[in-house]
Coordinates of C-alpha atoms and ligand atoms in Angstrom, one line a residue:
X1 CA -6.6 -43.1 -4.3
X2 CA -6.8 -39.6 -5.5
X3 CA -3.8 -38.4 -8.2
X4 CA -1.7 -37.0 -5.1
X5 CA -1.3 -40.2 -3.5
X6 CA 0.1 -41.6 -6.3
X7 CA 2.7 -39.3 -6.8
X8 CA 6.3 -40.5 -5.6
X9 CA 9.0 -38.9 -3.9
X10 CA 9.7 -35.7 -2.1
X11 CA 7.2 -33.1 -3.3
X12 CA 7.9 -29.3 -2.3
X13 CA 4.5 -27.1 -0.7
X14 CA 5.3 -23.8 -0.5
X15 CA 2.6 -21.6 1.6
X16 CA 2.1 -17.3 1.0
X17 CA -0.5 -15.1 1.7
X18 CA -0.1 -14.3 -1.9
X19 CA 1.3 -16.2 -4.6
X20 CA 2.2 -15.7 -8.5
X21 CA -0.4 -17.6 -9.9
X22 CA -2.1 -15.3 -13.1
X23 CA 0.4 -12.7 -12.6
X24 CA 1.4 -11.2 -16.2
X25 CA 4.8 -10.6 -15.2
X26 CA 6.8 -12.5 -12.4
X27 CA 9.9 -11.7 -13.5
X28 CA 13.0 -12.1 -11.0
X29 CA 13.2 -12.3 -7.1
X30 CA 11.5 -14.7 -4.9
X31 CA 8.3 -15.2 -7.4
X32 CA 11.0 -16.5 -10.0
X33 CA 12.7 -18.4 -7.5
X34 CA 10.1 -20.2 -5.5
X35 CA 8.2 -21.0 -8.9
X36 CA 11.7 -22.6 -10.7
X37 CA 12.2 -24.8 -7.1
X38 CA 8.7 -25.9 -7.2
X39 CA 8.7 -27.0 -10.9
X40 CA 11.5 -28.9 -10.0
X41 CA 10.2 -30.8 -7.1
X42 CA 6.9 -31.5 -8.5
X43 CA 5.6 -28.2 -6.6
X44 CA 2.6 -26.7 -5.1
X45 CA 1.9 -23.5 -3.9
X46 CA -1.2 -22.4 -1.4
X47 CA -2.2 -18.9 -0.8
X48 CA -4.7 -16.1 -1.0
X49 CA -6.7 -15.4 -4.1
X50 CA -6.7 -11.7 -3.4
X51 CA -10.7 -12.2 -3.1
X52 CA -13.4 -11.6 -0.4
X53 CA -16.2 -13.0 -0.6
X54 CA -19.8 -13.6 1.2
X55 CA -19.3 -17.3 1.9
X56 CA -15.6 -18.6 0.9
X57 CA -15.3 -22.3 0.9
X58 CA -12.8 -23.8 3.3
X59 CA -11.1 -25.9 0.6
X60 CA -8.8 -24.5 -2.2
X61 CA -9.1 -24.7 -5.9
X62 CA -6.5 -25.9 -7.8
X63 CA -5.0 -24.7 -11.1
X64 CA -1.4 -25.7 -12.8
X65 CA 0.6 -22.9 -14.8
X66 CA 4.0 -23.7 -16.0
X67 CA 4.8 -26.9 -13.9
X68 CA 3.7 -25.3 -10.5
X69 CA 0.2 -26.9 -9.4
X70 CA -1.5 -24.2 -6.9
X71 CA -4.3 -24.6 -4.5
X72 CA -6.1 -21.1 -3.9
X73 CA -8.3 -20.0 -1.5
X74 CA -10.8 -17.2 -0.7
X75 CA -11.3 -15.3 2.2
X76 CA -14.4 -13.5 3.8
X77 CA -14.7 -10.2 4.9
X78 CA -14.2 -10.5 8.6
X79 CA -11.6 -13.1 7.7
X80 CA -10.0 -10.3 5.4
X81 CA -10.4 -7.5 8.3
X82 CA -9.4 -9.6 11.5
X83 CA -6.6 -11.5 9.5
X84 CA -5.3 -9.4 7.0
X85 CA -5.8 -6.1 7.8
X86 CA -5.9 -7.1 11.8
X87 CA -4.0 -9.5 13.3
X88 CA -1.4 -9.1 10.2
X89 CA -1.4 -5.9 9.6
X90 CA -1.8 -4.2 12.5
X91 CA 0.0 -6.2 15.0
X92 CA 2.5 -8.5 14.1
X93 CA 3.8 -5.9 11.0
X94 CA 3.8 -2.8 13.3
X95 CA 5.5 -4.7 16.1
X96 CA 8.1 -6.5 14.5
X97 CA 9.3 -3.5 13.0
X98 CA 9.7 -1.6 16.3
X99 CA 6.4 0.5 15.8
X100 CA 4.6 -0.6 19.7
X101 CA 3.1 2.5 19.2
X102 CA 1.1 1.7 15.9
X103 CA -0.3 -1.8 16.9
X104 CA -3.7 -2.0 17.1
X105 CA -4.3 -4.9 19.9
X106 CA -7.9 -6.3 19.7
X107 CA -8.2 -9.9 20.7
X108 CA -11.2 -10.4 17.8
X109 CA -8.0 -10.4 15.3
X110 CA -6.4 -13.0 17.1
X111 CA -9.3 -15.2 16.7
X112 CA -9.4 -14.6 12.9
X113 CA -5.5 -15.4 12.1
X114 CA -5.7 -18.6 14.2
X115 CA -9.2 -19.4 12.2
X116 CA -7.0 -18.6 8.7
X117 CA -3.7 -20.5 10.1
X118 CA -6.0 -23.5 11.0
X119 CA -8.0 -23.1 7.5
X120 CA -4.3 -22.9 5.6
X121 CA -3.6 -26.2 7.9
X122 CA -6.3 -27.9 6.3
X123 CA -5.5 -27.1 3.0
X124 CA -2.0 -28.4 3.4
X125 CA -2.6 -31.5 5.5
X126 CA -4.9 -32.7 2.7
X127 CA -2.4 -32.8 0.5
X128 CA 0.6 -33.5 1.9
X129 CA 2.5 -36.5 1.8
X130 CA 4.7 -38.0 4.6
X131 CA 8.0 -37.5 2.4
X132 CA 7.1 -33.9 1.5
X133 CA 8.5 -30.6 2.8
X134 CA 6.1 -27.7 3.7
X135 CA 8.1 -24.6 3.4
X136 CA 6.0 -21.6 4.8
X137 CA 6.5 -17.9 4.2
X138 CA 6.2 -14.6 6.5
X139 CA 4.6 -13.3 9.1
X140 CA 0.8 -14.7 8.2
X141 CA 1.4 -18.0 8.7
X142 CA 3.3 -18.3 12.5
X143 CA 0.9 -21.3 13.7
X144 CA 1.2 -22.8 10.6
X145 CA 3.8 -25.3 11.5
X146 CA 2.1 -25.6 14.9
X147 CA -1.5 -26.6 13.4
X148 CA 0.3 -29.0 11.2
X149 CA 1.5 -30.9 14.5
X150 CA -1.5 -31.0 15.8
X151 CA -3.3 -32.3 13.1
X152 CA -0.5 -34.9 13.1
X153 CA 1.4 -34.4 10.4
X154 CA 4.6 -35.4 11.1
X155 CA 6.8 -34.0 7.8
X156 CA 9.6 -31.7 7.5
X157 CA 8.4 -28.2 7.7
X158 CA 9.9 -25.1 7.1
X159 CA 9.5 -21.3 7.4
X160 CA 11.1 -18.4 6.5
X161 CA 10.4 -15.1 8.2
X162 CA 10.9 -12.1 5.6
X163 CA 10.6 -9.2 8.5
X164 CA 12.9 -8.8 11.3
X165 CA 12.8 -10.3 14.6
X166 CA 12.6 -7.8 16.7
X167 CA 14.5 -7.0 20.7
X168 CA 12.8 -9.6 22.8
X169 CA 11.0 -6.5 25.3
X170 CA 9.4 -5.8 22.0
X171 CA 8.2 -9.1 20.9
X172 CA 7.0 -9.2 24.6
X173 CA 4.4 -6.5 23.8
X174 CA 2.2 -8.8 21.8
X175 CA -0.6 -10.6 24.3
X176 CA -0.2 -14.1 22.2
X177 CA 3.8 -13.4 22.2
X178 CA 4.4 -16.6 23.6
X179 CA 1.8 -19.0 21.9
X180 CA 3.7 -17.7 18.3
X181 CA 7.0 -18.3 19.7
X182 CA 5.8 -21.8 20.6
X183 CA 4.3 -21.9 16.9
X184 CA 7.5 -21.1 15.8
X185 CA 9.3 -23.9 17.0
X186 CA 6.8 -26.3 15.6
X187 CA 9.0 -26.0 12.6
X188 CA 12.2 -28.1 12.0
X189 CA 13.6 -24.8 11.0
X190 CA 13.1 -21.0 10.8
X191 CA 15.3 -19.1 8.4
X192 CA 16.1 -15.5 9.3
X193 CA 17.0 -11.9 7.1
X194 CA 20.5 -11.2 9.4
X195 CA 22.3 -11.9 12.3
X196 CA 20.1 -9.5 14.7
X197 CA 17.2 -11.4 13.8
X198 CA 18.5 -14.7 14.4
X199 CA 20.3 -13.6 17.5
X200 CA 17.0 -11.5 18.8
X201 CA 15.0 -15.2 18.9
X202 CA 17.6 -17.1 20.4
X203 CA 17.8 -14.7 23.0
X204 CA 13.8 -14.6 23.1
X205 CA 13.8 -18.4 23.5
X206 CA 16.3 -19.0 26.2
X207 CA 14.4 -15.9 28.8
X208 CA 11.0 -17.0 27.6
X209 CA 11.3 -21.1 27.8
X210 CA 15.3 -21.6 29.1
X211 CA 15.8 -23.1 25.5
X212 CA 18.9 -24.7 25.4
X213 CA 21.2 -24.9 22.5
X214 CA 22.0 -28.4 21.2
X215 CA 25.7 -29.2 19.9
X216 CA 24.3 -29.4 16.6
X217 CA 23.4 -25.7 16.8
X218 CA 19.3 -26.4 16.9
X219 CA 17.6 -25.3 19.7
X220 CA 15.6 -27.5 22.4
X221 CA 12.4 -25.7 23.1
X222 CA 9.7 -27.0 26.0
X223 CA 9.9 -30.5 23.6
X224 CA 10.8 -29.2 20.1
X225 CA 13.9 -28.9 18.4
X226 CA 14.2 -26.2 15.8
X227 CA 17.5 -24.9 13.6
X228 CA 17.5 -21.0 13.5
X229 CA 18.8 -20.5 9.9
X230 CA 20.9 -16.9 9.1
X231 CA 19.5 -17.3 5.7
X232 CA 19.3 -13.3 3.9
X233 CA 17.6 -13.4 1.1
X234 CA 19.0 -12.3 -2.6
X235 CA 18.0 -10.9 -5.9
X236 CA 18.2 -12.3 -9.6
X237 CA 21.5 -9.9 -9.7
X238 CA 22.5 -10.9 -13.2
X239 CA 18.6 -10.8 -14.5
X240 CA 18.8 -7.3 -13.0
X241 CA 21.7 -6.0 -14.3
X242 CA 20.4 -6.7 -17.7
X243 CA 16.8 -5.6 -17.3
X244 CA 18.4 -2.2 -16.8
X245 CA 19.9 -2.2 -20.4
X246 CA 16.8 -3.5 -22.0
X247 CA 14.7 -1.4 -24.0
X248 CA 12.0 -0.8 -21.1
X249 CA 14.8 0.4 -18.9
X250 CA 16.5 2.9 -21.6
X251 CA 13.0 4.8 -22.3
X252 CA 11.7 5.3 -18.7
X253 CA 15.7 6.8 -18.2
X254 CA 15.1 8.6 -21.3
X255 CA 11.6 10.7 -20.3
X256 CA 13.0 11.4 -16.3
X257 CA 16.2 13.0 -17.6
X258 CA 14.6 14.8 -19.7
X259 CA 12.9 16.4 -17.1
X260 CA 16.4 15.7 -15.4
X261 CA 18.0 18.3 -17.7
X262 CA 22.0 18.1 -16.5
X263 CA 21.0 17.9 -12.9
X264 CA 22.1 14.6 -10.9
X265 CA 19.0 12.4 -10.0
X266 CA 19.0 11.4 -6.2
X267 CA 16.4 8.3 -6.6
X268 CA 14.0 6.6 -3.9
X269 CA 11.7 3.5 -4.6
X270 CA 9.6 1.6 -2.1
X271 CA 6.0 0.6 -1.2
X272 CA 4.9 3.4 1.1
X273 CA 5.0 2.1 4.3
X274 CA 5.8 3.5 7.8
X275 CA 8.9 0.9 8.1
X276 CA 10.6 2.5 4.9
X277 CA 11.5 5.8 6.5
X278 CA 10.0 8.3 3.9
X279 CA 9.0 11.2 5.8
X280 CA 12.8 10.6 8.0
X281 CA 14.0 11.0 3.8
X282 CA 12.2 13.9 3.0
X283 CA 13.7 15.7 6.3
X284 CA 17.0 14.5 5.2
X285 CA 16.7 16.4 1.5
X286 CA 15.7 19.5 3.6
X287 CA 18.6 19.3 5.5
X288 CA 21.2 18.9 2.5
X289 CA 19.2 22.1 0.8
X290 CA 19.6 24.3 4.3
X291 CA 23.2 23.2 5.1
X292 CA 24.6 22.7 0.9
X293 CA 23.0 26.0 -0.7
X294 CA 25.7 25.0 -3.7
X295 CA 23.9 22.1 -4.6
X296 CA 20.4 24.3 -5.1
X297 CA 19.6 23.5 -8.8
X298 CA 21.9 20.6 -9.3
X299 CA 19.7 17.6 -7.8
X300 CA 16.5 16.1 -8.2
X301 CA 15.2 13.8 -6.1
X302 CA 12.7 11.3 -7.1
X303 CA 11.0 9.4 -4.8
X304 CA 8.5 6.6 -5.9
X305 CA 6.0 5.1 -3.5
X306 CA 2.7 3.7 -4.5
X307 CA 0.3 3.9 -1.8
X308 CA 0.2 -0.3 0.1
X309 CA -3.0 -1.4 2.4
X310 CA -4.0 1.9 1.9
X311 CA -7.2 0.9 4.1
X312 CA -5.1 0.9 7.1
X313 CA -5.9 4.5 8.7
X314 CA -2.0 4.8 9.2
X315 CA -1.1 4.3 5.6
X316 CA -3.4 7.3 4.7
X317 CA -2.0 9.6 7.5
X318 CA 1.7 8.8 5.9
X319 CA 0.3 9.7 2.6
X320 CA -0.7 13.4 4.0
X321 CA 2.5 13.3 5.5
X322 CA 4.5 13.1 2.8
X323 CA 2.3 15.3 0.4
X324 CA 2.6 18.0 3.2
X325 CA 6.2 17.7 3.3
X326 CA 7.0 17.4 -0.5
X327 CA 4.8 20.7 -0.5
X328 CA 6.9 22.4 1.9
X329 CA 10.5 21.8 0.8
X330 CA 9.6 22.5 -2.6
X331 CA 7.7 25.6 -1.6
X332 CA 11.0 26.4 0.5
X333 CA 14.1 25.4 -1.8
X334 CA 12.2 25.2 -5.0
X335 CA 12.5 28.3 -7.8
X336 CA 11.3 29.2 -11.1
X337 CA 13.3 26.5 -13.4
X338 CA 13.9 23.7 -10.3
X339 CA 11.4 21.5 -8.6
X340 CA 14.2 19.7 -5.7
X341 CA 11.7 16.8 -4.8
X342 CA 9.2 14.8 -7.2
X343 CA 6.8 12.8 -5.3
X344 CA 5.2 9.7 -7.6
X345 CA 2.3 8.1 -6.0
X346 CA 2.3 5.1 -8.5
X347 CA 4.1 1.8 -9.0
X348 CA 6.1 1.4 -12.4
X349 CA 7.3 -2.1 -14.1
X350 CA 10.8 -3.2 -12.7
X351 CA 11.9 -3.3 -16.4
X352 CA 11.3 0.5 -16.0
X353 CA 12.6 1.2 -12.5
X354 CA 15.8 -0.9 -13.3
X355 CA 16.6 1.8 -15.8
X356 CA 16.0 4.7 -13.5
X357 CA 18.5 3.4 -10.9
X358 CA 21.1 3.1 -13.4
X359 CA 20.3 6.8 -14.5
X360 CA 20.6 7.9 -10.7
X361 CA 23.8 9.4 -9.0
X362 CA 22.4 8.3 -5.6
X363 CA 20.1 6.3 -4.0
X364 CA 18.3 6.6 -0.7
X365 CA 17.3 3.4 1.0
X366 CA 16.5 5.0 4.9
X367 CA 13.8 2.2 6.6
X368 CA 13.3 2.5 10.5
X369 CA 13.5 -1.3 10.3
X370 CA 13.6 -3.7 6.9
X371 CA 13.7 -7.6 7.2
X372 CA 16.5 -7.2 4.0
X373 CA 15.2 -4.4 1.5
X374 CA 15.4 -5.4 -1.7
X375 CA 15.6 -2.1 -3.1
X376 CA 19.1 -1.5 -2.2
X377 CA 20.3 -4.9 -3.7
X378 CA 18.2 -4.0 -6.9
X379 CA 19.6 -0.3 -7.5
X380 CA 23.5 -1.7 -7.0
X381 CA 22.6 -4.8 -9.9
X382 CA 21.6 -2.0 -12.0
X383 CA 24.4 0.7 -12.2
X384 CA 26.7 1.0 -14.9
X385 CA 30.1 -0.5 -13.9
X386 CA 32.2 2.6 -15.5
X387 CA 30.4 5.1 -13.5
X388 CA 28.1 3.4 -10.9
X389 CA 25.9 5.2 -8.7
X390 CA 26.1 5.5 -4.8
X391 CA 24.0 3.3 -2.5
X392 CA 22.9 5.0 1.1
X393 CA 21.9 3.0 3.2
X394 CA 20.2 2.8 6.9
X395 CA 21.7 0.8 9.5
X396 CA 18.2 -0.7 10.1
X397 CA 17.6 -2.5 7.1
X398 CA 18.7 -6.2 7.1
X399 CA 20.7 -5.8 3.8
X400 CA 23.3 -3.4 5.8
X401 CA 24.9 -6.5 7.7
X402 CA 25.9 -7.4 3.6
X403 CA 26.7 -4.2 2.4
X404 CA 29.2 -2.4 3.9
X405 CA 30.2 -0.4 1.0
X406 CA 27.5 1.5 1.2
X407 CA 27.0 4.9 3.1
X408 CA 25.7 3.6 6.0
X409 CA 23.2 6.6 7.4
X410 CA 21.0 6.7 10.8
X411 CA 17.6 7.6 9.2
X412 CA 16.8 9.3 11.9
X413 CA 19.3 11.7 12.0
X414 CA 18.5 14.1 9.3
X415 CA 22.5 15.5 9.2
X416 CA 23.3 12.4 8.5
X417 CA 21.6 11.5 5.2
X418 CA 22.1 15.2 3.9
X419 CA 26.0 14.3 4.4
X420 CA 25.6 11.3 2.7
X421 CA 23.9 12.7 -0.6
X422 CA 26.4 15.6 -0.8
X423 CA 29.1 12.6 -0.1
X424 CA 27.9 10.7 -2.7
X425 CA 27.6 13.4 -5.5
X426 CA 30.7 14.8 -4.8
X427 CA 32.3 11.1 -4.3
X428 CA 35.7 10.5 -7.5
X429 CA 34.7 8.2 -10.0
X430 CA 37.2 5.8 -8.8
X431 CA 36.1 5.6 -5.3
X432 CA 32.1 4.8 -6.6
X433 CA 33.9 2.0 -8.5
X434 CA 35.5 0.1 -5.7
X435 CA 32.6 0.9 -3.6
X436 CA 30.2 -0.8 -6.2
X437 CA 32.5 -4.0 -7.6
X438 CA 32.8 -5.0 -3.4
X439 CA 29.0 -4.6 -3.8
X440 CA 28.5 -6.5 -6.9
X441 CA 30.7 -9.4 -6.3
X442 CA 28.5 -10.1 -3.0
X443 CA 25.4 -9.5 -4.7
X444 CA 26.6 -11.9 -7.4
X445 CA 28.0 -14.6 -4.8
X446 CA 24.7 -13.9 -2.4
X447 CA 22.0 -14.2 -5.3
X448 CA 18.2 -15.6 -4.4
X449 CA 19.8 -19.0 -5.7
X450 CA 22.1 -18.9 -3.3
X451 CA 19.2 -17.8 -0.9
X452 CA 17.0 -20.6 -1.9
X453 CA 19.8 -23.4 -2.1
X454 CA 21.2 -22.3 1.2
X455 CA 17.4 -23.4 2.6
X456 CA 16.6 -26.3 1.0
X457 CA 19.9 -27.9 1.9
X458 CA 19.0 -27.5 5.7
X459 CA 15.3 -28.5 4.5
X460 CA 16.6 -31.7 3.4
X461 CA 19.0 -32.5 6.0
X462 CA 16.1 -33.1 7.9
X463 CA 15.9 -36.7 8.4
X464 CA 12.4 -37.8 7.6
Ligands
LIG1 P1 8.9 -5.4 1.1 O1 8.7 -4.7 2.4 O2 7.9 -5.3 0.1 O3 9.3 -6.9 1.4 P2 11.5 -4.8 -0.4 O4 12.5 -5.7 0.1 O5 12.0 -3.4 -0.5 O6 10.3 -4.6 0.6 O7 11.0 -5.3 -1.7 C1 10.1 -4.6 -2.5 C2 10.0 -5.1 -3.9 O8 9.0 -4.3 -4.5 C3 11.3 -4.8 -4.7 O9 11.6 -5.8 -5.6 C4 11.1 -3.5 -5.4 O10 11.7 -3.3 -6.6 C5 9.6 -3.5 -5.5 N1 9.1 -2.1 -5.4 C6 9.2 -1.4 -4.3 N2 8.6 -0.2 -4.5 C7 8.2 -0.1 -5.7 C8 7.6 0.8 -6.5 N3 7.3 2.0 -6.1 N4 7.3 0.5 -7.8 C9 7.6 -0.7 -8.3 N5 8.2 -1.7 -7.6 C10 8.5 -1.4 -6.3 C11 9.5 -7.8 2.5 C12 10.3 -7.3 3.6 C13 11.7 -6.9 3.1 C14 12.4 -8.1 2.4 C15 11.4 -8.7 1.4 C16 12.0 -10.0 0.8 O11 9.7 -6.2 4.3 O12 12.5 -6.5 4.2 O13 13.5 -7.6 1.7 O14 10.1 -9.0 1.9 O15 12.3 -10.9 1.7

């Protein structure tokens, strides 16, 4: 009998591409929350290792930090380029967020993320126990549940999808559409960012298989019954609020405003990815400088984007994108004592970012699609409840469904983001502050506790 076996009662195994394990900081959001539910329930937690090598084993070492047991495995090159970078990267992410046009469809990748889905299977179904709950994250992992099945474990199983769902034509456009929708419902439940998303896969299901909703609300699928959870995910809000008074937070606000001089900082943070809307941003700040010549030498905007999967060829073309267009509104607008947009190609600490939302007037949040974006959630926990800043915010990213009070823009209508900047600078104090307490309050009610609790109650409704 190995130690496992001898274990009793419901263990939680929670499955990532990557996972916190060795990271020097995991402070707040879904690290902190995943890792405090699975060192209640006796956790594990399987992923990635972040390393490629010649010959990686098939198994998973295991290693506990904390109260959290993981298992961690390795990947091999091809495994790395036809799952990762392939079938991951270059299908699912482009085409769930709207972006036909970027998918790269080679059927090799398909044969490398059923190869890591049924190596991840492994993993799992030598560990698991009957009474355990397998809770699966993201986009990686869509056979997971399905694999389990097969290999006839039986278990509650769970996944949560952090991307949207996209219009069903769209899903439509992926060759294997119909074997991960299948995959899907292999799961007792899939939790969702918003309504679209949720309402996007039911609609999927019924044209696809005539899936028939139950009284319950779960879904009958060719044989499988799955719950569609509306399940949007939340921040530590009060661990942020106070990361952006901690020391960290005060001296990264205290070198940009001195940069800043008295002019208002318009701020932008995000990994630099085609989904996030960055070069949509850049045309909107050119906008506000042609049609607001009053507000020449009053802003700055700072954007922060550290270059992602910069391997992907369209990651590198964005990158040229943006430093051509940085180049040219600058070399436009920009005069002796005023530089009107500052470009950072590097990640900071959140201790340090937290304080530069709170420093900022406005912040632009403009994704052609986002699952939830925590970004916008972040930058509202952070500002200063006397004189908060203003959130703008596209209509395409999951967290808009929640936050109404923001100024909701179309990213792709550059008028409309330069009218929201100039909105929001000009915007009374008193109208900021109602704006942000609605904000707050739902930030506060909608936290990631309430994101993982929300979850794990459907999780163990399940009967076993
Ligand atoms: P992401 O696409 O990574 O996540 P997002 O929700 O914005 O996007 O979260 C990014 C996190 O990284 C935030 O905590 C943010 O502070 C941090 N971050 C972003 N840019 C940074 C920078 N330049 N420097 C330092 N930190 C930075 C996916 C989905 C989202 C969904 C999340 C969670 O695409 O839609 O909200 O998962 O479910």
């Amino acid at each position: 009998m190995t130690e496992d076996d001898e274990k009793q009662g419901s263990r939680l195994i929670a499955v990532s591409n990557r996972t916190a394990a060795g990271q020097e900081s995991r402070a707040g959001g879904l690290a902190v929350a995943l890792w405090d539910t699975l060192a209640d329930m006796n956790g594990l937690w399987i992923g990635w290792s972040g390393r490629i090598i010649d010959y990686p084993s098939n198994r998973a070492k295991s290693s506990h930090e904390d109260g959290v047991e993981f298992a961690i495995t390795d990947y091999s090159r091809h495994q790395y380029d036809g799952f990762y970078l392939g079938y991951s990267n270059s299908v699912l992410w482009p085409v769930m967020h709207n972006r036909i046009d970027l998918a790269v469809f080679d059927s090799e990748y398909f044969r490398f993320y059923v190869e890591i889905n049924e190596k991840f299977s492994d993993i799992v179904r030598r560990r698991a126990q009957p009474n355990d709950m397998v809770w699966v994250h993201d986009y990686h992992f869509l056979l997971l549940g399905d694999m389990l099945r097969e290999d006839g474990w039986n278990g509650r199983c769970g996944f949560f999808l952090h991307i949207p769902f996209p219009a069903p034509e769209v899903f439509r456009a992926i060759p294997e559409h119909r074997r991960l929708a299948l995959g899907l419902c292999a799961y007792n439940v899939v939790g969702l960012q918003s309504g679209k998303d949720l309402a996007n896969l039911a609609q999927y299901l019924e044209e696809e298989f005539g899936a028939e909703e139950l009284p319950d609300g779960r879904f009958r699928v060719e044989g499988r019954t799955v719950r569609l959870l509306h399940c949007p995910i939340g921040i530590d809000t009060e661990g942020f609020a106070r990361a952006a008074l901690e020391e960290p937070a005060k001296k990264a606000a205290h070198s940009l405003s001195k940069f800043l001089g008295d002019r208002d900082l318009v701020i932008g943070v995000d990994r630099m990815d085609y989904s996030k809307g960055l070069p949509q941003r850049f045309e909107g700040m050119a906008e506000l400088f042609d049609r607001y010549p009053e507000v020449h030498g009053k802003i700055s905007f700072t954007q922060i984007a550290p270059p992602s999967r910069s391997v992907v060829e369209e990651y590198a073309h964005l990158r040229q994108q943006l430093d051509a267009l940085s180049g040219r509104i600058n070399g436009d607008y920009g005069d002796l004592d005023w530089i009107p947009i500052r470009y950072l190609a590097r990640g900071y600490d959140r201790e340090q970012i937290a304080g530069l939302y709170r420093l900022a007037k406005a912040c632009l949040v403009t994704p052609l699609q986002d699952g939830m974006n925590l970004v916008a959630k972040e930058f509202v926990a952070a500002q200063d409840p006397e004189d908060p800043g203003v959130l703008i915010l596209s209509q395409f990213a999951g967290a808009a469904e929640q936050m109404k009070e923001a100024l909701i823009i179309n990213p792709y209508d550059s008028a409309s983001i330069a009218d929201a900047v100039k909105r929001a600078i000009d915007m009374p104090v008193e109208e900021r502050q109602q704006r942000w307490q609605s904000l707050y309050r739902n930030l506060i009610e909608q936290d990631i506790n309430w994101w993982r609790e929300r979850f794990m109650a459907e999780f163990e409704a399940i009967p076993v």
